[in-house]
PDB file of C-alpha atoms in Angstrom:
ATOM      1  CA  MET C   1     -20.605  -5.299  80.066  1.00 45.00           C
ATOM      2  CA  THR C   2     -17.804  -5.544  77.671  1.00 56.00           C
ATOM      3  CA  THR C   3     -14.956  -7.293  79.299  1.00 62.00           C
ATOM      4  CA  HIS C   4     -12.505  -7.929  76.373  1.00 69.00           C
ATOM      5  CA  ARG C   5      -8.980  -5.982  77.070  1.00 82.00           C
ATOM      6  CA  PHE C   6      -7.819  -5.888  73.303  1.00 94.00           C
ATOM      7  CA  VAL C   7      -7.123  -2.598  72.337  1.00 95.00           C
ATOM      8  CA  VAL C   8      -8.830  -1.754  68.967  1.00 97.00           C
ATOM      9  CA  SER C   9      -7.477   0.382  66.461  1.00 98.00           C
ATOM     10  CA  GLY C  10      -7.167   0.553  62.529  1.00 97.00           C
ATOM     11  CA  PHE C  11      -5.169   1.392  59.403  1.00 97.00           C
ATOM     12  CA  ALA C  12      -7.474   4.352  58.860  1.00 96.00           C
ATOM     13  CA  ASP C  13      -6.281   4.992  55.083  1.00 95.00           C
ATOM     14  CA  GLU C  14      -8.591   2.251  54.225  1.00 95.00           C
ATOM     15  CA  ILE C  15     -11.322   4.669  54.880  1.00 96.00           C
ATOM     16  CA  GLY C  16     -10.318   7.509  52.714  1.00 95.00           C
ATOM     17  CA  HIS C  17      -7.189   9.749  51.490  1.00 94.00           C
ATOM     18  CA  ASP C  18      -8.507  12.717  53.797  1.00 97.00           C
ATOM     19  CA  LEU C  19      -7.182  13.059  57.489  1.00 97.00           C
ATOM     20  CA  GLU C  20     -10.382  14.423  58.498  1.00 97.00           C
ATOM     21  CA  GLU C  21     -12.281  11.729  57.007  1.00 97.00           C
ATOM     22  CA  GLN C  22     -10.480   8.892  58.478  1.00 98.00           C
ATOM     23  CA  LEU C  23     -10.482  10.651  61.950  1.00 98.00           C
ATOM     24  CA  ASP C  24     -14.305  11.647  61.623  1.00 98.00           C
ATOM     25  CA  VAL C  25     -14.973   7.824  60.954  1.00 97.00           C
ATOM     26  CA  LEU C  26     -12.546   6.584  63.684  1.00 98.00           C
ATOM     27  CA  GLU C  27     -14.674   8.873  65.857  1.00 97.00           C
ATOM     28  CA  ASP C  28     -17.969   7.538  64.713  1.00 97.00           C
ATOM     29  CA  LEU C  29     -17.108   4.626  65.383  1.00 97.00           C
ATOM     30  CA  GLY C  30     -15.757   4.780  68.996  1.00 96.00           C
ATOM     31  CA  ILE C  31     -12.139   4.116  67.625  1.00 97.00           C
ATOM     32  CA  ASP C  32      -9.499   6.022  69.533  1.00 97.00           C
ATOM     33  CA  ASN C  33      -6.084   4.419  67.727  1.00 98.00           C
ATOM     34  CA  LEU C  34      -4.846   4.050  64.123  1.00 98.00           C
ATOM     35  CA  ASP C  35      -2.013   2.238  63.275  1.00 98.00           C
ATOM     36  CA  LEU C  36      -0.460   5.262  60.627  1.00 98.00           C
ATOM     37  CA  ARG C  37       0.382   4.424  57.352  1.00 97.00           C
ATOM     38  CA  GLY C  38      -0.861   6.723  54.769  1.00 97.00           C
ATOM     39  CA  VAL C  39      -2.352  10.318  54.767  1.00 97.00           C
ATOM     40  CA  GLU C  40      -3.317  12.138  51.657  1.00 95.00           C
ATOM     41  CA  GLU C  41      -1.864   9.190  49.662  1.00 93.00           C
ATOM     42  CA  THR C  42       1.808  10.111  51.301  1.00 97.00           C
ATOM     43  CA  ASN C  43       3.198   7.395  52.898  1.00 98.00           C
ATOM     44  CA  VAL C  44       4.524   7.804  56.464  1.00 98.00           C
ATOM     45  CA  LEU C  45       7.826   7.578  55.846  1.00 98.00           C
ATOM     46  CA  ASP C  46       7.697  10.293  53.390  1.00 98.00           C
ATOM     47  CA  PHE C  47       5.666  12.944  55.132  1.00 98.00           C
ATOM     48  CA  SER C  48       6.837  16.439  54.870  1.00 98.00           C
ATOM     49  CA  ASP C  49       7.290  18.506  58.210  1.00 98.00           C
ATOM     50  CA  GLU C  50       4.184  20.244  57.221  1.00 98.00           C
ATOM     51  CA  GLN C  51       1.969  17.320  57.184  1.00 98.00           C
ATOM     52  CA  ILE C  52       3.772  15.838  60.406  1.00 98.00           C
ATOM     53  CA  GLU C  53       2.725  18.943  62.341  1.00 98.00           C
ATOM     54  CA  ARG C  54      -0.941  19.040  60.879  1.00 98.00           C
ATOM     55  CA  ILE C  55      -1.448  15.158  61.647  1.00 98.00           C
ATOM     56  CA  THR C  56      -0.017  15.317  65.203  1.00 98.00           C
ATOM     57  CA  GLY C  57      -2.143  18.770  65.857  1.00 98.00           C
ATOM     58  CA  ALA C  58      -5.214  16.774  64.693  1.00 98.00           C
ATOM     59  CA  LEU C  59      -4.302  13.301  66.625  1.00 98.00           C
ATOM     60  CA  ASP C  60      -3.906  15.594  69.840  1.00 98.00           C
ATOM     61  CA  GLU C  61      -7.028  17.638  69.162  1.00 98.00           C
ATOM     62  CA  ARG C  62      -9.380  14.653  68.642  1.00 97.00           C
ATOM     63  CA  GLY C  63      -7.665  12.376  71.602  1.00 98.00           C
ATOM     64  CA  ILE C  64      -6.721   9.517  68.992  1.00 98.00           C
ATOM     65  CA  GLY C  65      -3.259   7.837  69.649  1.00 98.00           C
ATOM     66  CA  VAL C  66      -1.025   5.924  67.186  1.00 98.00           C
ATOM     67  CA  THR C  67      -0.707   2.296  67.825  1.00 98.00           C
ATOM     68  CA  SER C  68       1.843   1.312  65.189  1.00 98.00           C
ATOM     69  CA  ILE C  69       3.927   3.067  62.206  1.00 98.00           C
ATOM     70  CA  GLY C  70       2.536   0.978  59.290  1.00 98.00           C
ATOM     71  CA  SER C  71       6.057   0.925  57.308  1.00 98.00           C
ATOM     72  CA  PRO C  72       6.166  -0.444  53.986  1.00 98.00           C
ATOM     73  CA  ILE C  73       9.817  -1.511  55.305  1.00 98.00           C
ATOM     74  CA  GLY C  74      10.917  -4.977  54.162  1.00 98.00           C
ATOM     75  CA  LYS C  75       8.840  -5.029  50.968  1.00 98.00           C
ATOM     76  CA  ILE C  76      11.403  -4.937  48.720  1.00 98.00           C
ATOM     77  CA  ASP C  77      13.254  -8.040  46.942  1.00 98.00           C
ATOM     78  CA  VAL C  78      15.825  -9.631  49.356  1.00 98.00           C
ATOM     79  CA  THR C  79      18.349  -8.992  46.655  1.00 98.00           C
ATOM     80  CA  ASP C  80      18.283  -5.361  46.814  1.00 98.00           C
ATOM     81  CA  ASP C  81      20.470  -3.447  48.060  1.00 98.00           C
ATOM     82  CA  PHE C  82      20.339  -3.133  51.926  1.00 98.00           C
ATOM     83  CA  GLU C  83      22.003  -0.001  52.940  1.00 97.00           C
ATOM     84  CA  PRO C  84      19.584   2.078  51.516  1.00 97.00           C
ATOM     85  CA  HIS C  85      16.708   0.652  52.872  1.00 98.00           C
ATOM     86  CA  PHE C  86      18.329   0.684  56.290  1.00 98.00           C
ATOM     87  CA  GLU C  87      18.426   4.188  55.827  1.00 98.00           C
ATOM     88  CA  ARG C  88      14.649   4.086  55.358  1.00 98.00           C
ATOM     89  CA  PHE C  89      14.270   2.092  57.923  1.00 98.00           C
ATOM     90  CA  GLU C  90      15.802   4.981  60.716  1.00 98.00           C
ATOM     91  CA  THR C  91      13.464   7.160  59.176  1.00 98.00           C
ATOM     92  CA  ALA C  92      10.706   4.849  60.585  1.00 98.00           C
ATOM     93  CA  LEU C  93      12.487   4.970  63.690  1.00 98.00           C
ATOM     94  CA  GLU C  94      12.127   8.494  63.721  1.00 98.00           C
ATOM     95  CA  MET C  95       8.318   8.412  63.076  1.00 98.00           C
ATOM     96  CA  ALA C  96       7.365   6.208  65.954  1.00 98.00           C
ATOM     97  CA  ASP C  97       9.527   8.735  68.142  1.00 98.00           C
ATOM     98  CA  THR C  98       7.719  11.613  66.377  1.00 98.00           C
ATOM     99  CA  PHE C  99       4.031  10.187  66.736  1.00 98.00           C
ATOM    100  CA  ASP C 100       4.940   8.220  70.232  1.00 98.00           C
ATOM    101  CA  THR C 101       4.438   4.851  69.547  1.00 98.00           C
ATOM    102  CA  ASP C 102       6.547   1.693  70.433  1.00 98.00           C
ATOM    103  CA  TYR C 103       5.671  -0.418  67.452  1.00 98.00           C
ATOM    104  CA  ILE C 104       7.021  -0.825  63.885  1.00 99.00           C
ATOM    105  CA  ARG C 105       5.401  -3.120  61.191  1.00 98.00           C
ATOM    106  CA  LEU C 106       7.741  -4.531  58.854  1.00 98.00           C
ATOM    107  CA  PHE C 107       8.151  -7.341  56.782  1.00 98.00           C
ATOM    108  CA  SER C 108      11.019  -9.795  55.705  1.00 98.00           C
ATOM    109  CA  TYR C 109      11.816  -9.281  52.208  1.00 98.00           C
ATOM    110  CA  TYR C 110      10.229 -10.384  48.742  1.00 98.00           C
ATOM    111  CA  ILE C 111      12.003 -13.632  47.528  1.00 98.00           C
ATOM    112  CA  PRO C 112      12.403 -13.983  43.656  1.00 97.00           C
ATOM    113  CA  GLU C 113      10.150 -16.213  41.811  1.00 96.00           C
ATOM    114  CA  GLY C 114      11.125 -19.608  41.561  1.00 97.00           C
ATOM    115  CA  ASP C 115      13.786 -19.648  44.409  1.00 98.00           C
ATOM    116  CA  ASP C 116      13.848 -21.533  47.395  1.00 98.00           C
ATOM    117  CA  PRO C 117      13.658 -19.454  50.599  1.00 98.00           C
ATOM    118  CA  ALA C 118      16.202 -21.476  52.112  1.00 98.00           C
ATOM    119  CA  ASP C 119      18.576 -20.355  49.726  1.00 98.00           C
ATOM    120  CA  HIS C 120      18.111 -16.457  51.060  1.00 98.00           C
ATOM    121  CA  ARG C 121      17.752 -17.358  55.009  1.00 98.00           C
ATOM    122  CA  GLU C 122      21.122 -16.211  56.035  1.00 98.00           C
ATOM    123  CA  GLU C 123      21.079 -12.935  54.344  1.00 98.00           C
ATOM    124  CA  VAL C 124      17.236 -12.267  55.564  1.00 98.00           C
ATOM    125  CA  MET C 125      18.612 -13.181  59.093  1.00 98.00           C
ATOM    126  CA  ARG C 126      21.402 -10.888  58.718  1.00 98.00           C
ATOM    127  CA  ARG C 127      18.820  -7.627  57.602  1.00 98.00           C
ATOM    128  CA  MET C 128      16.436  -8.577  60.434  1.00 98.00           C
ATOM    129  CA  THR C 129      18.787  -9.050  63.219  1.00 98.00           C
ATOM    130  CA  ALA C 130      20.431  -5.607  62.105  1.00 98.00           C
ATOM    131  CA  LYS C 131      17.048  -4.135  62.333  1.00 98.00           C
ATOM    132  CA  ALA C 132      16.531  -5.618  65.591  1.00 98.00           C
ATOM    133  CA  GLU C 133      19.407  -4.925  67.052  1.00 98.00           C
ATOM    134  CA  ARG C 134      19.013  -1.069  66.068  1.00 98.00           C
ATOM    135  CA  ALA C 135      15.426  -1.145  67.379  1.00 98.00           C
ATOM    136  CA  GLU C 136      16.717  -2.415  70.858  1.00 98.00           C
ATOM    137  CA  GLU C 137      19.010   0.918  71.181  1.00 98.00           C
ATOM    138  CA  ALA C 138      15.972   3.187  70.067  1.00 98.00           C
ATOM    139  CA  GLY C 139      13.546   1.332  72.672  1.00 98.00           C
ATOM    140  CA  VAL C 140      11.377   0.532  70.078  1.00 98.00           C
ATOM    141  CA  THR C 141       9.783  -2.648  69.161  1.00 98.00           C
ATOM    142  CA  LEU C 142       9.705  -4.056  65.225  1.00 99.00           C
ATOM    143  CA  LEU C 143       6.534  -6.483  64.275  1.00 99.00           C
ATOM    144  CA  HIS C 144       6.979  -8.715  61.677  1.00 98.00           C
ATOM    145  CA  GLU C 145       3.554  -9.085  59.260  1.00 98.00           C
ATOM    146  CA  ASN C 146       3.170 -12.479  58.180  1.00 98.00           C
ATOM    147  CA  GLU C 147       2.360 -11.809  54.029  1.00 96.00           C
ATOM    148  CA  LYS C 148       2.432 -13.449  50.769  1.00 95.00           C
ATOM    149  CA  ASP C 149       5.809 -14.054  49.077  1.00 96.00           C
ATOM    150  CA  ILE C 150       7.919 -12.581  51.258  1.00 98.00           C
ATOM    151  CA  TYR C 151      10.251 -14.810  53.307  1.00 98.00           C
ATOM    152  CA  GLY C 152       7.731 -14.618  56.699  1.00 98.00           C
ATOM    153  CA  ASP C 153       4.949 -15.865  54.573  1.00 98.00           C
ATOM    154  CA  THR C 154       4.500 -19.378  56.399  1.00 98.00           C
ATOM    155  CA  PRO C 155       4.351 -20.020  60.245  1.00 98.00           C
ATOM    156  CA  GLU C 156       7.411 -22.154  59.644  1.00 98.00           C
ATOM    157  CA  ARG C 157       9.516 -19.482  58.498  1.00 98.00           C
ATOM    158  CA  CYS C 158       7.722 -16.651  60.970  1.00 98.00           C
ATOM    159  CA  ARG C 159       8.942 -18.756  63.788  1.00 98.00           C
ATOM    160  CA  ASP C 160      12.304 -19.397  62.548  1.00 98.00           C
ATOM    161  CA  MET C 161      12.876 -15.724  62.003  1.00 98.00           C
ATOM    162  CA  LEU C 162      11.578 -14.933  65.768  1.00 98.00           C
ATOM    163  CA  THR C 163      13.761 -17.612  67.557  1.00 98.00           C
ATOM    164  CA  THR C 164      16.903 -16.645  65.295  1.00 98.00           C
ATOM    165  CA  VAL C 165      17.106 -13.108  65.840  1.00 98.00           C
ATOM    166  CA  ASP C 166      15.786 -13.661  69.342  1.00 98.00           C
ATOM    167  CA  SER C 167      15.008 -10.413  70.375  1.00 98.00           C
ATOM    168  CA  PRO C 168      12.634  -8.903  72.561  1.00 98.00           C
ATOM    169  CA  ASN C 169      12.342  -5.922  70.392  1.00 98.00           C
ATOM    170  CA  PHE C 170      11.517  -8.116  67.333  1.00 98.00           C
ATOM    171  CA  ARG C 171       7.952 -10.290  67.690  1.00 98.00           C
ATOM    172  CA  ALA C 172       5.160 -10.988  65.549  1.00 98.00           C
ATOM    173  CA  ILE C 173       1.736  -9.467  63.787  1.00 98.00           C
ATOM    174  CA  PHE C 174      -0.679 -12.338  63.228  1.00 98.00           C
ATOM    175  CA  ASP C 175      -2.647 -11.676  60.276  1.00 97.00           C
ATOM    176  CA  PRO C 176      -5.359 -14.535  59.531  1.00 97.00           C
ATOM    177  CA  ALA C 177      -6.217 -13.947  56.156  1.00 95.00           C
ATOM    178  CA  ASN C 178      -2.694 -13.283  54.970  1.00 95.00           C
ATOM    179  CA  PHE C 179      -1.793 -17.140  56.017  1.00 96.00           C
ATOM    180  CA  LEU C 180      -5.237 -17.996  54.326  1.00 96.00           C
ATOM    181  CA  GLU C 181      -3.827 -17.075  50.927  1.00 93.00           C
ATOM    182  CA  ILE C 182      -1.228 -18.982  51.207  1.00 94.00           C
ATOM    183  CA  GLY C 183      -3.130 -22.084  52.125  1.00 94.00           C
ATOM    184  CA  VAL C 184      -2.601 -22.283  55.681  1.00 96.00           C
ATOM    185  CA  THR C 185      -5.286 -22.408  58.311  1.00 97.00           C
ATOM    186  CA  PRO C 186      -4.659 -19.626  60.716  1.00 98.00           C
ATOM    187  CA  TYR C 187      -6.171 -21.239  63.736  1.00 98.00           C
ATOM    188  CA  PRO C 188      -5.009 -23.261  65.197  1.00 97.00           C
ATOM    189  CA  ASP C 189      -2.741 -24.502  62.821  1.00 98.00           C
ATOM    190  CA  ALA C 190      -0.484 -21.140  62.311  1.00 98.00           C
ATOM    191  CA  LEU C 191      -1.295 -19.788  65.676  1.00 98.00           C
ATOM    192  CA  LEU C 192       0.282 -22.763  67.693  1.00 97.00           C
ATOM    193  CA  GLN C 193       3.380 -22.060  66.062  1.00 98.00           C
ATOM    194  CA  LEU C 194       3.647 -18.562  66.600  1.00 98.00           C
ATOM    195  CA  VAL C 195       1.121 -17.568  69.619  1.00 98.00           C
ATOM    196  CA  GLU C 196       3.824 -16.718  72.270  1.00 97.00           C
ATOM    197  CA  TYR C 197       5.522 -14.069  70.049  1.00 98.00           C
ATOM    198  CA  VAL C 198       2.025 -12.422  68.613  1.00 98.00           C
ATOM    199  CA  GLU C 199       2.091  -8.475  69.791  1.00 98.00           C
ATOM    200  CA  GLN C 200      -0.616  -7.585  67.601  1.00 98.00           C
ATOM    201  CA  LEU C 201      -3.515  -8.739  65.581  1.00 98.00           C
ATOM    202  CA  HIS C 202      -4.613  -7.835  61.986  1.00 98.00           C
ATOM    203  CA  ILE C 203      -8.281  -8.183  61.658  1.00 97.00           C
ATOM    204  CA  LYS C 204      -8.847  -9.572  58.193  1.00 95.00           C
ATOM    205  CA  ASP C 205     -10.759 -12.504  57.258  1.00 96.00           C
ATOM    206  CA  GLY C 206     -11.196 -14.377  54.207  1.00 94.00           C
ATOM    207  CA  VAL C 207     -11.680 -17.390  52.425  1.00 92.00           C
ATOM    208  CA  LYS C 208      -9.143 -20.012  52.308  1.00 87.00           C
ATOM    209  CA  GLY C 209      -6.960 -20.110  48.785  1.00 72.00           C
ATOM    210  CA  GLU C 210      -4.957 -18.014  46.315  1.00 64.00           C
ATOM    211  CA  ARG C 211      -7.489 -16.213  44.811  1.00 63.00           C
ATOM    212  CA  GLY C 212     -10.096 -16.056  48.526  1.00 73.00           C
ATOM    213  CA  GLU C 213     -12.158 -13.736  48.788  1.00 88.00           C
ATOM    214  CA  ILE C 214     -11.589 -11.059  51.515  1.00 90.00           C
ATOM    215  CA  VAL C 215     -14.675 -10.807  53.739  1.00 94.00           C
ATOM    216  CA  PRO C 216     -15.282  -9.351  57.508  1.00 95.00           C
ATOM    217  CA  ALA C 217     -14.282 -10.825  60.206  1.00 96.00           C
ATOM    218  CA  GLY C 218     -16.135 -13.653  61.165  1.00 96.00           C
ATOM    219  CA  GLU C 219     -17.508 -14.640  57.919  1.00 95.00           C
ATOM    220  CA  GLY C 220     -14.428 -16.469  56.641  1.00 96.00           C
ATOM    221  CA  ASP C 221     -12.146 -19.781  56.934  1.00 97.00           C
ATOM    222  CA  GLY C 222      -9.852 -17.376  59.507  1.00 97.00           C
ATOM    223  CA  ASN C 223     -11.905 -18.483  63.036  1.00 97.00           C
ATOM    224  CA  ILE C 224     -11.640 -15.050  64.193  1.00 97.00           C
ATOM    225  CA  PRO C 225     -13.795 -15.773  67.070  1.00 97.00           C
ATOM    226  CA  GLU C 226     -11.729 -18.947  68.336  1.00 97.00           C
ATOM    227  CA  MET C 227      -8.744 -16.802  67.730  1.00 97.00           C
ATOM    228  CA  LEU C 228      -9.825 -13.962  69.876  1.00 97.00           C
ATOM    229  CA  GLU C 229     -10.989 -16.229  72.250  1.00 96.00           C
ATOM    230  CA  THR C 230      -7.667 -18.022  72.722  1.00 96.00           C
ATOM    231  CA  PHE C 231      -6.051 -14.477  73.139  1.00 97.00           C
ATOM    232  CA  LYS C 232      -8.465 -13.866  75.781  1.00 95.00           C
ATOM    233  CA  ARG C 233      -7.562 -16.649  77.489  1.00 94.00           C
ATOM    234  CA  ARG C 234      -3.912 -15.992  77.323  1.00 94.00           C
ATOM    235  CA  GLY C 235      -4.686 -12.551  79.218  1.00 93.00           C
ATOM    236  CA  PHE C 236      -3.558 -10.739  75.752  1.00 95.00           C
ATOM    237  CA  ASP C 237      -4.222  -6.844  76.069  1.00 89.00           C
ATOM    238  CA  GLY C 238      -2.704  -5.923  72.956  1.00 91.00           C
ATOM    239  CA  PRO C 239      -3.793  -4.325  69.503  1.00 97.00           C
ATOM    240  CA  ALA C 240      -6.559  -5.840  67.254  1.00 98.00           C
ATOM    241  CA  SER C 241      -6.079  -3.647  63.926  1.00 98.00           C
ATOM    242  CA  LEU C 242      -8.343  -3.446  61.538  1.00 97.00           C
ATOM    243  CA  GLU C 243      -7.186  -3.643  58.117  1.00 93.00           C
ATOM    244  CA  PRO C 244     -10.277  -5.151  56.213  1.00 91.00           C
ATOM    245  CA  HIS C 245      -9.158  -4.566  52.402  1.00 86.00           C
ATOM    246  CA  LEU C 246     -13.139  -5.215  51.552  1.00 85.00           C
ATOM    247  CA  THR C 247     -12.671  -3.253  48.412  1.00 73.00           C
ATOM    248  CA  TYR C 248      -9.185  -3.698  47.199  1.00 55.00           C
ATOM    249  CA  ALA C 249      -5.891  -5.528  48.474  1.00 57.00           C
ATOM    250  CA  GLY C 250      -3.076  -4.881  46.836  1.00 58.00           C
ATOM    251  CA  PRO C 251       0.691  -5.329  47.447  1.00 58.00           C
ATOM    252  CA  LYS C 252       1.277  -2.239  48.954  1.00 58.00           C
ATOM    253  CA  SER C 253      -2.081  -1.421  50.629  1.00 61.00           C
ATOM    254  CA  GLY C 254      -5.681  -2.189  50.870  1.00 66.00           C
ATOM    255  CA  PHE C 255      -8.932  -0.302  50.644  1.00 67.00           C
ATOM    256  CA  SER C 256     -12.138  -0.423  52.192  1.00 81.00           C
ATOM    257  CA  GLY C 257     -13.855   2.976  52.190  1.00 90.00           C
ATOM    258  CA  PRO C 258     -16.114   4.631  54.907  1.00 93.00           C
ATOM    259  CA  GLU C 259     -19.006   2.194  54.105  1.00 94.00           C
ATOM    260  CA  GLY C 260     -17.039  -1.038  54.181  1.00 93.00           C
ATOM    261  CA  TYR C 261     -14.931   0.131  57.145  1.00 95.00           C
ATOM    262  CA  GLU C 262     -18.022   0.256  58.980  1.00 96.00           C
ATOM    263  CA  ILE C 263     -19.056  -3.044  58.002  1.00 95.00           C
ATOM    264  CA  ALA C 264     -15.791  -4.142  59.336  1.00 95.00           C
ATOM    265  CA  ALA C 265     -15.465  -2.745  62.354  1.00 96.00           C
ATOM    266  CA  ASP C 266     -19.000  -4.012  63.285  1.00 96.00           C
ATOM    267  CA  ALA C 267     -18.187  -7.720  62.288  1.00 96.00           C
ATOM    268  CA  LEU C 268     -15.232  -7.272  64.781  1.00 97.00           C
ATOM    269  CA  PHE C 269     -17.027  -5.365  67.470  1.00 96.00           C
ATOM    270  CA  ASP C 270     -19.658  -8.607  66.994  1.00 96.00           C
ATOM    271  CA  CYS C 271     -16.608 -11.189  67.297  1.00 96.00           C
ATOM    272  CA  LEU C 272     -15.922  -9.492  70.317  1.00 95.00           C
ATOM    273  CA  GLU C 273     -19.111  -9.451  71.802  1.00 93.00           C
ATOM    274  CA  SER C 274     -19.316 -13.048  70.999  1.00 90.00           C
ATOM    275  CA  VAL C 275     -16.061 -13.795  73.202  1.00 88.00           C
ATOM    276  CA  ASP C 276     -17.263 -11.671  76.242  1.00 74.00           C
ATOM    277  CA  ALA C 277     -20.390 -13.801  76.371  1.00 68.00           C
ATOM    278  CA  SER C 278     -18.525 -16.673  76.386  1.00 64.00           C
ATOM    279  CA  TYR C 279     -17.450 -15.141  79.947  1.00 55.00           C
ATOM    280  CA  GLU C 280     -21.097 -14.546  81.362  1.00 51.00           C
TER     281      GLU C 280
END
């Protein structure tokens, strides 16, 4: 008997570009939620009206909910103009309303190579605060993903943002493999600094180090079963979203293919079952 309370979701564009293929695989795996990032090689913020109508219709027909808008907001240089990007952020808010989700995934700006992130702290905080205030008005929660080379790639700077912005509408995604990529041990080291702010998990495992291999959950250095156990003990009932990147991991997206996605899903289910078994 399954006793975990995690909402299993996933970035379905890692399965393939075709909408029906994405939904077929999710259904076969028994996953009835997705993080909406892309369909037909089109980012969610660039969907046409026709695509929106078709995607919402297909999701309703299949009974699949949208966990988050997997936006690329914040994936620009911190030195780039903010106003055009803030306008694009408004589109992300519109998509959250359109697809009936409370969450938008976002990032905290690339730091120019060779620069000290501390030199850009004030500007990062200004930008993140502006978005958090707008999110409060819209009733949406922004989820910051730790990713290499952005301001919030270390647990220390993630916590700095979360405490400085200090908004209930600005919370954290915890991605173990992204911490591994910068040489940080996700569990327990990074998690100890961030656990009270985490509202979504990205399930991606890897081998520690800059060129570390991406592997299914539980097969790397992410200590994912132990991480899940900790969240379960805390009563966490948020999304655990597959973002496996088993075939390709790039700056804008990743890819696993149908077979790789199934391997990743089975590995996650095995980790969840191991957590359940500890309570039997």
